[in-house]
């Protein structure tokens, strides 16, 4: 029996608490409910800023408490992207968008697993930061910290001595991809909170609309303005995909015909109806927007743009067929059956593709139609079955019998490429860990991490299912927030059993009980506040 979960979402002056207790669903030998719980917990290990009283990852402490101060703006909070201590705006925003989408599709299943409140907390930790990072309509802070100086050091977030400079985009230095993705994240999150905190939802939507206007009016790639991001999160796909992605989410959030027209009139010029993709990631959103527009079409909301939206859907189905191995250009697979796109953090592509296949399977089933591939018609259940096989591989059904989710099962990575988890907790030993001293004492240590990074999905195996559990093997052992975010939705769907869902109808999330709690005492400042 799953433990009783008490879930608190801070929303001053109200806090929302969800208390649920239900059995965990186990399908095909895996406890998807447990995997979901662990996956959400990982985000608490990635938190920057003042940690709340209900922080469950107890080995972390406050960090980055002066972020933004030199620029005259409060940028405390947000998430560290991976195993480093930099806050990169583009992958953080994608993470929040995908967590929100997961909740919007499968929030009821999360509630039955007792995890909806925790998932909403994870979203709000990101959106609270985005509100701070967007102090003016045409200004957005897109990075705190510098990857070069950060990677030169191996320190706990609590000990950081690296440069915490803040970098921004504005009309003179635009970043349509960054602004567009952040608009998508805030629009999607506004839907998550619309029932529970209408004022907060409206605030998020206002920011989203301003950011979309900024992205569309002042066009440019963000890494041409924030050049320090180029080595780490270069926007290879450009910004056209994010403009469409943001418009799709804003239409979902507002039902404003302006955004529907934007999708209909700009599908060709911005590539939404032209690009046929075989991957979906923090950089390239085309497959995501094509899937979301397909949902709008199948819901009967396309209006006179239906012919254009059908072309989006053709490209969405190209993606699905390629993942299944039934298209004209198929995604490579390892001998063990895992989709393989690249050797560095391949699992990010697996989790994001699995999410799209899961939701599209439900969209097709809800509209009583099949997927049309080059090799013939494919039942919707085949998409869900293949997505399940990819998740099962991650959880241990693979040639190595290794779980690539830390803390799930018994055989999982023990030497994760992650600064905070690899160094003794600040709470256990607050002795300062120096920049280079961390490499000498902790990075090179051939032993298990002192702190368990529960729920982290690491980069995963190579093209031949091989994996080396070594801290210096960053291509395979480094986790990332955007690995986990899409996985939440798939795990929630699988934990809910095999019953049919009409995903073309609005999903009504369960009621949460609002209670008033006394404000937290003022946090204590620490002396000091990717590889």
XYZ file of N, CA and C in Angstrom, residues 71-237:
501
model
N 22.747 42.602 -10.884
C 21.986 43.219 -11.973
C 20.767 43.989 -11.465
N 20.609 44.046 -10.152
C 19.490 44.770 -9.577
C 18.158 44.076 -9.720
N 18.177 42.752 -9.832
C 16.949 41.978 -9.985
C 17.043 40.727 -9.124
N 15.927 40.282 -8.587
C 15.880 39.083 -7.758
C 15.695 37.869 -8.654
N 16.752 37.084 -8.787
C 16.688 35.856 -9.586
C 16.958 34.626 -8.722
N 16.600 34.720 -7.463
C 16.746 33.585 -6.556
C 15.647 32.568 -6.865
N 16.029 31.307 -6.969
C 15.048 30.257 -7.250
C 15.351 29.541 -8.550
N 14.360 28.831 -9.059
C 14.529 28.103 -10.302
C 15.243 26.778 -10.114
N 15.671 26.213 -11.235
C 16.282 24.883 -11.239
C 17.675 24.899 -11.858
N 18.562 24.095 -11.291
C 19.805 23.745 -11.967
C 19.460 22.687 -13.011
N 20.018 22.810 -14.195
C 19.546 21.989 -15.317
C 19.919 20.525 -15.212
N 21.127 20.252 -14.716
C 21.636 18.878 -14.789
C 22.564 18.619 -13.600
N 23.820 18.251 -13.901
C 24.765 17.961 -12.832
C 25.619 19.139 -12.446
N 25.303 20.320 -12.982
C 26.071 21.527 -12.692
C 25.239 22.493 -11.860
N 25.742 23.719 -11.711
C 25.066 24.706 -10.876
C 24.678 25.961 -11.656
N 24.470 25.830 -12.956
C 24.038 26.943 -13.788
C 22.525 26.856 -13.986
N 21.879 28.021 -14.063
C 20.449 28.053 -14.378
C 20.313 28.511 -15.834
N 20.085 27.548 -16.709
C 19.914 27.803 -18.143
C 18.420 27.937 -18.444
N 18.028 29.082 -18.986
C 16.609 29.369 -19.149
C 15.884 28.516 -20.165
N 16.517 28.205 -21.308
C 15.808 27.474 -22.358
C 15.430 26.056 -21.930
N 16.366 25.241 -21.439
C 15.955 23.898 -20.996
C 15.053 23.927 -19.760
N 15.224 24.954 -18.891
C 14.340 25.056 -17.732
C 12.902 25.305 -18.167
N 12.727 26.179 -19.153
C 11.375 26.469 -19.632
C 10.752 25.246 -20.298
N 11.528 24.520 -21.100
C 11.010 23.302 -21.723
C 10.598 22.291 -20.659
N 11.405 22.195 -19.613
C 11.083 21.293 -18.503
C 9.719 21.628 -17.915
N 9.465 22.913 -17.671
C 8.192 23.338 -17.073
C 7.031 23.111 -18.045
N 7.269 23.365 -19.332
C 6.213 23.108 -20.318
C 5.813 21.640 -20.304
N 6.813 20.753 -20.292
C 6.507 19.322 -20.359
C 5.910 18.787 -19.070
N 6.330 19.322 -17.924
C 5.676 18.927 -16.673
C 4.210 19.366 -16.695
N 3.969 20.581 -17.187
C 2.597 21.087 -17.247
C 1.748 20.255 -18.199
N 2.292 19.941 -19.362
C 1.554 19.123 -20.324
C 1.227 17.756 -19.715
N 2.188 17.191 -18.991
C 1.960 15.909 -18.325
C 0.781 15.989 -17.364
N 0.726 17.079 -16.592
C -0.374 17.253 -15.633
C -1.699 17.463 -16.355
N -1.667 18.275 -17.418
C -2.903 18.581 -18.138
C -3.514 17.340 -18.789
N -2.683 16.412 -19.208
C -3.190 15.177 -19.821
C -3.526 14.114 -18.782
N -2.667 13.972 -17.781
C -2.778 12.820 -16.882
C -2.758 13.210 -15.406
N -3.272 14.402 -15.107
C -3.327 14.845 -13.718
C -4.197 13.971 -12.839
N -5.274 13.434 -13.394
C -6.129 12.547 -12.589
C -5.401 11.273 -12.201
N -4.614 10.740 -13.125
C -3.821 9.554 -12.800
C -2.757 9.887 -11.747
N -2.176 11.087 -11.853
C -1.215 11.510 -10.825
C -1.894 11.608 -9.472
N -3.111 12.131 -9.454
C -3.841 12.255 -8.196
C -4.088 10.895 -7.567
N -4.424 9.900 -8.385
C -4.675 8.558 -7.862
C -3.408 7.923 -7.301
N -2.244 8.366 -7.797
C -0.970 7.894 -7.250
C -0.508 8.749 -6.082
N -1.292 9.778 -5.736
C -0.925 10.654 -4.628
C 0.140 11.665 -4.966
N 0.334 11.955 -6.277
C 1.461 12.784 -6.675
C 1.090 14.083 -7.383
N -0.193 14.380 -7.532
C -0.559 15.586 -8.261
C -0.035 16.843 -7.572
N -0.176 16.912 -6.268
C 0.313 18.081 -5.538
C 1.796 18.287 -5.688
N 2.569 17.196 -5.600
C 4.015 17.307 -5.774
C 4.375 17.762 -7.187
N 3.656 17.258 -8.172
C 3.920 17.671 -9.553
C 3.624 19.155 -9.739
N 2.540 19.630 -9.134
C 2.204 21.046 -9.237
C 3.220 21.917 -8.507
N 3.721 21.433 -7.395
C 4.798 22.146 -6.701
C 6.018 22.291 -7.610
N 6.328 21.217 -8.332
C 7.490 21.251 -9.221
C 7.310 22.285 -10.323
N 6.100 22.371 -10.871
C 5.817 23.381 -11.894
C 5.947 24.779 -11.301
N 5.351 24.982 -10.144
C 5.323 26.314 -9.547
C 6.715 26.789 -9.149
N 7.592 25.882 -8.784
C 8.971 26.284 -8.469
C 9.621 26.926 -9.702
N 9.279 26.418 -10.859
C 9.806 27.004 -12.092
C 9.106 28.289 -12.471
N 7.773 28.323 -12.391
C 7.047 29.513 -12.837
C 7.250 30.699 -11.896
N 7.425 30.444 -10.606
C 7.745 31.542 -9.689
C 9.043 32.228 -10.125
N 9.994 31.426 -10.547
C 11.265 31.974 -11.024
C 11.077 32.748 -12.328
N 10.291 32.215 -13.244
C 10.086 32.897 -14.529
C 9.428 34.270 -14.335
N 8.537 34.372 -13.367
C 7.923 35.670 -13.075
C 9.008 36.676 -12.669
N 9.940 36.239 -11.834
C 11.053 37.108 -11.438
C 11.948 37.451 -12.624
N 12.153 36.467 -13.489
C 13.080 36.638 -14.614
C 12.501 37.506 -15.725
N 11.218 37.868 -15.608
C 10.547 38.680 -16.632
C 10.039 39.973 -15.988
N 10.960 40.877 -15.632
C 10.577 42.077 -14.888
C 9.907 43.149 -15.736
N 10.095 43.107 -17.049
C 9.479 44.050 -17.978
C 8.986 43.269 -19.196
N 7.970 43.801 -19.912
C 7.395 43.042 -21.029
C 8.420 42.565 -22.048
N 9.433 43.375 -22.333
C 10.409 43.010 -23.351
C 11.798 42.749 -22.766
N 11.832 42.249 -21.540
C 13.098 41.858 -20.896
C 12.899 40.483 -20.264
N 13.819 39.570 -20.528
C 13.774 38.237 -19.923
C 15.198 37.797 -19.602
N 15.418 37.448 -18.356
C 16.724 36.908 -17.958
C 16.748 35.425 -18.286
N 17.756 35.027 -19.070
C 17.787 33.672 -19.599
C 18.898 32.780 -19.100
N 19.748 33.302 -18.223
C 20.813 32.459 -17.671
C 21.390 33.130 -16.439
N 21.682 32.332 -15.422
C 22.416 32.792 -14.245
C 23.582 31.838 -14.046
N 24.798 32.410 -14.055
C 25.995 31.593 -13.987
C 26.584 31.410 -15.368
N 27.808 30.972 -15.387
C 28.522 30.780 -16.654
C 29.047 29.351 -16.714
N 28.714 28.657 -17.787
C 29.097 27.258 -17.901
C 30.591 27.022 -17.828
N 31.378 27.924 -18.384
C 32.829 27.722 -18.389
C 33.407 27.767 -16.980
N 33.080 28.806 -16.218
C 33.608 28.904 -14.857
C 32.990 27.833 -13.964
N 31.722 27.523 -14.199
C 31.064 26.502 -13.388
C 31.700 25.136 -13.589
N 32.009 24.807 -14.812
C 32.556 23.481 -15.100
C 34.020 23.353 -14.702
N 34.661 24.485 -14.492
C 36.041 24.468 -13.995
C 36.071 24.006 -12.546
N 34.930 24.143 -11.866
C 34.842 23.803 -10.441
C 33.945 22.585 -10.227
N 34.200 21.883 -9.145
C 33.321 20.797 -8.702
C 32.929 21.101 -7.263
N 31.802 21.822 -7.109
C 31.362 22.280 -5.802
C 29.882 22.004 -5.612
N 29.502 21.861 -4.349
C 28.079 21.814 -4.022
C 27.454 23.169 -4.368
N 26.170 23.178 -4.696
C 25.502 24.473 -4.914
C 25.627 25.384 -3.695
N 25.633 24.781 -2.516
C 25.702 25.553 -1.282
C 27.051 26.243 -1.089
N 28.077 25.817 -1.829
C 29.433 26.357 -1.681
C 29.889 27.221 -2.850
N 29.027 27.440 -3.823
C 29.453 28.057 -5.074
C 30.299 29.318 -4.894
N 31.439 29.347 -5.570
C 32.277 30.550 -5.628
C 32.404 31.034 -7.069
N 31.673 30.421 -7.972
C 31.784 30.739 -9.400
C 30.990 31.993 -9.744
N 31.246 32.511 -10.916
C 30.580 33.716 -11.407
C 29.078 33.469 -11.510
N 28.281 34.321 -10.856
C 26.819 34.194 -10.900
C 26.196 35.355 -11.674
N 26.897 35.794 -12.695
C 26.377 36.865 -13.540
C 25.054 36.442 -14.181
N 24.169 37.419 -14.360
C 22.874 37.162 -15.001
C 22.892 37.712 -16.424
N 22.307 36.954 -17.346
C 22.295 37.322 -18.762
C 20.847 37.447 -19.224
N 20.588 38.474 -20.055
C 19.214 38.759 -20.438
C 19.072 38.994 -21.934
N 17.828 38.900 -22.392
C 17.478 39.305 -23.744
C 16.551 40.511 -23.646
N 16.593 41.344 -24.673
C 15.753 42.540 -24.741
C 15.663 42.938 -26.218
N 14.979 44.019 -26.549
C 14.829 44.363 -27.974
C 16.141 44.545 -28.732
N 17.192 45.003 -28.062
C 18.471 45.172 -28.744
C 19.254 43.872 -28.852
N 18.952 42.932 -27.977
C 19.571 41.608 -28.000
C 18.461 40.574 -27.830
N 17.739 40.267 -28.913
C 16.541 39.416 -28.791
C 16.861 37.937 -28.633
N 15.821 37.180 -28.339
C 15.929 35.724 -28.213
C 14.557 35.104 -28.333
N 14.082 34.978 -29.559
C 12.712 34.516 -29.784
C 12.496 33.085 -29.313
N 13.534 32.252 -29.400
C 13.414 30.866 -28.954
C 13.249 30.801 -27.445
N 14.074 31.558 -26.723
C 13.984 31.590 -25.262
C 12.675 32.209 -24.799
N 12.317 33.360 -25.367
C 11.067 34.024 -24.983
C 9.862 33.167 -25.371
N 9.921 32.537 -26.541
C 8.825 31.696 -26.991
C 8.622 30.484 -26.111
N 9.709 29.813 -25.743
C 9.583 28.634 -24.883
C 9.101 29.018 -23.495
N 9.567 30.155 -22.983
C 9.111 30.597 -21.669
C 7.636 30.987 -21.726
N 7.197 31.577 -22.835
C 5.774 31.867 -23.026
C 4.962 30.579 -23.029
N 5.456 29.551 -23.725
C 4.767 28.259 -23.755
C 4.656 27.675 -22.356
N 5.753 27.744 -21.594
C 5.761 27.193 -20.242
C 4.739 27.890 -19.353
N 4.689 29.212 -19.431
C 3.782 29.957 -18.560
C 2.327 29.820 -18.997
N 2.100 29.692 -20.298
C 0.741 29.461 -20.783
C 0.240 28.084 -20.352
N 1.082 27.069 -20.522
C 0.691 25.712 -20.113
C 0.456 25.653 -18.607
N 1.345 26.292 -17.849
C 1.200 26.288 -16.393
C -0.036 27.060 -15.952
N -0.411 28.095 -16.706
C -1.625 28.844 -16.344
C -2.845 27.930 -16.385
N -2.844 26.975 -17.296
C -3.929 25.998 -17.361
C -3.905 25.068 -16.156
N -2.709 24.696 -15.715
C -2.576 23.817 -14.553
C -3.197 24.461 -13.319
N -2.975 25.762 -13.148
C -3.414 26.438 -11.922
C -4.751 27.154 -12.058
N -5.398 27.040 -13.217
C -6.611 27.821 -13.451
C -7.716 27.519 -12.447
N -7.819 26.287 -12.019
C -8.871 25.914 -11.063
C -8.474 26.220 -9.631
N -7.191 26.079 -9.335
C -6.736 26.124 -7.953
C -6.377 27.521 -7.471
N -5.877 28.347 -8.364
C -5.501 29.713 -8.001
C -5.687 30.594 -9.235
N -6.909 31.055 -9.490
C -7.201 31.831 -10.696
C -6.341 33.083 -10.833
N -6.020 33.734 -9.713
C -5.209 34.954 -9.791
C -3.799 34.630 -10.262
N -3.230 33.558 -9.732
C -1.887 33.154 -10.155
C -1.900 32.707 -11.616
N -2.930 31.977 -11.987
C -3.075 31.534 -13.376
C -3.129 32.732 -14.321
N -3.901 33.750 -13.950
C -4.015 34.941 -14.784
C -2.689 35.680 -14.884
N -1.932 35.684 -13.783
C -0.606 36.327 -13.806
C 0.332 35.604 -14.773
N 0.309 34.291 -14.727
C 1.143 33.510 -15.643
C 0.745 33.774 -17.091
N -0.550 33.838 -17.347
C -1.028 34.051 -18.705
C -0.633 35.434 -19.218
N -0.675 36.430 -18.346
C -0.268 37.780 -18.749
C 1.208 37.791 -19.154
N 2.047 37.123 -18.366
C 3.468 37.028 -18.717
C 3.650 36.284 -20.037
N 2.898 35.212 -20.218
C 3.018 34.414 -21.440
C 2.675 35.240 -22.668
N 1.603 36.012 -22.595
C 1.195 36.827 -23.738
C 2.224 37.914 -24.049
N 2.772 38.526 -23.015
C 3.806 39.538 -23.224
C 5.062 38.925 -23.840
N 5.430 37.757 -23.359
C 6.635 37.104 -23.871
C 6.465 36.672 -25.324
N 5.267 36.209 -25.678
C 5.035 35.838 -27.068
C 5.123 37.064 -27.973
N 4.553 38.161 -27.538
C 4.635 39.401 -28.319
C 6.091 39.832 -28.494
N 6.863 39.741 -27.424
C 8.290 40.055 -27.459
C 9.019 39.139 -28.440
N 8.748 37.842 -28.349
C 9.423 36.867 -29.217
C 9.106 37.104 -30.683
N 7.853 37.432 -30.978
C 7.420 37.589 -32.364
C 7.848 38.942 -32.948
N 7.834 39.959 -32.124
C 8.136 41.314 -32.605
C 9.628 41.542 -32.797
N 10.438 41.048 -31.872
C 11.894 41.221 -31.940
C 12.526 39.844 -32.148
N 12.705 39.494 -33.389
C 13.128 38.129 -33.702
C 14.650 37.983 -33.721
N 15.096 36.853 -33.210
C 16.515 36.535 -33.187
C 16.748 35.317 -32.321
N 17.897 34.680 -32.512
C 18.266 33.515 -31.701
C 18.851 33.984 -30.378
N 18.433 33.330 -29.314
C 18.862 33.770 -27.990
C 20.355 33.587 -27.780
N 20.950 32.557 -28.388
C 22.371 32.328 -28.151
C 23.270 33.268 -28.954
N 22.658 34.095 -29.798
C 23.412 35.181 -30.420
C 23.465 36.390 -29.492
N 22.556 36.429 -28.523
C 22.514 37.497 -27.532
C 23.159 37.063 -26.216
N 22.855 35.856 -25.778
C 23.503 35.272 -24.589
C 24.538 34.283 -25.109
N 25.664 34.788 -25.523
C 26.642 33.951 -26.237
C 27.277 32.894 -25.345
N 27.257 33.101 -24.028
C 27.853 32.110 -23.128
C 27.071 30.808 -23.134
N 25.848 30.825 -23.690
C 25.034 29.603 -23.749
C 25.390 28.726 -24.940
N 26.142 29.257 -25.889
C 26.363 28.539 -27.154
C 27.037 27.188 -26.972
N 27.969 27.098 -26.044
C 28.706 25.853 -25.849
C 27.862 24.780 -25.180
N 26.760 25.199 -24.540
C 25.991 24.266 -23.718
C 24.572 24.030 -24.233
N 23.881 25.100 -24.605
C 22.518 24.950 -25.116
C 22.323 25.830 -26.340
N 23.056 25.505 -27.374
C 22.930 26.229 -28.638
C 21.582 25.926 -29.273
N 20.943 26.949 -29.792
C 19.644 26.782 -30.443
C 19.861 26.427 -31.909
N 20.081 25.156 -32.160
C 20.373 24.694 -33.519
C 19.146 24.835 -34.416
N 17.976 24.584 -33.886
C 16.742 24.610 -34.688
C 16.256 26.028 -34.963
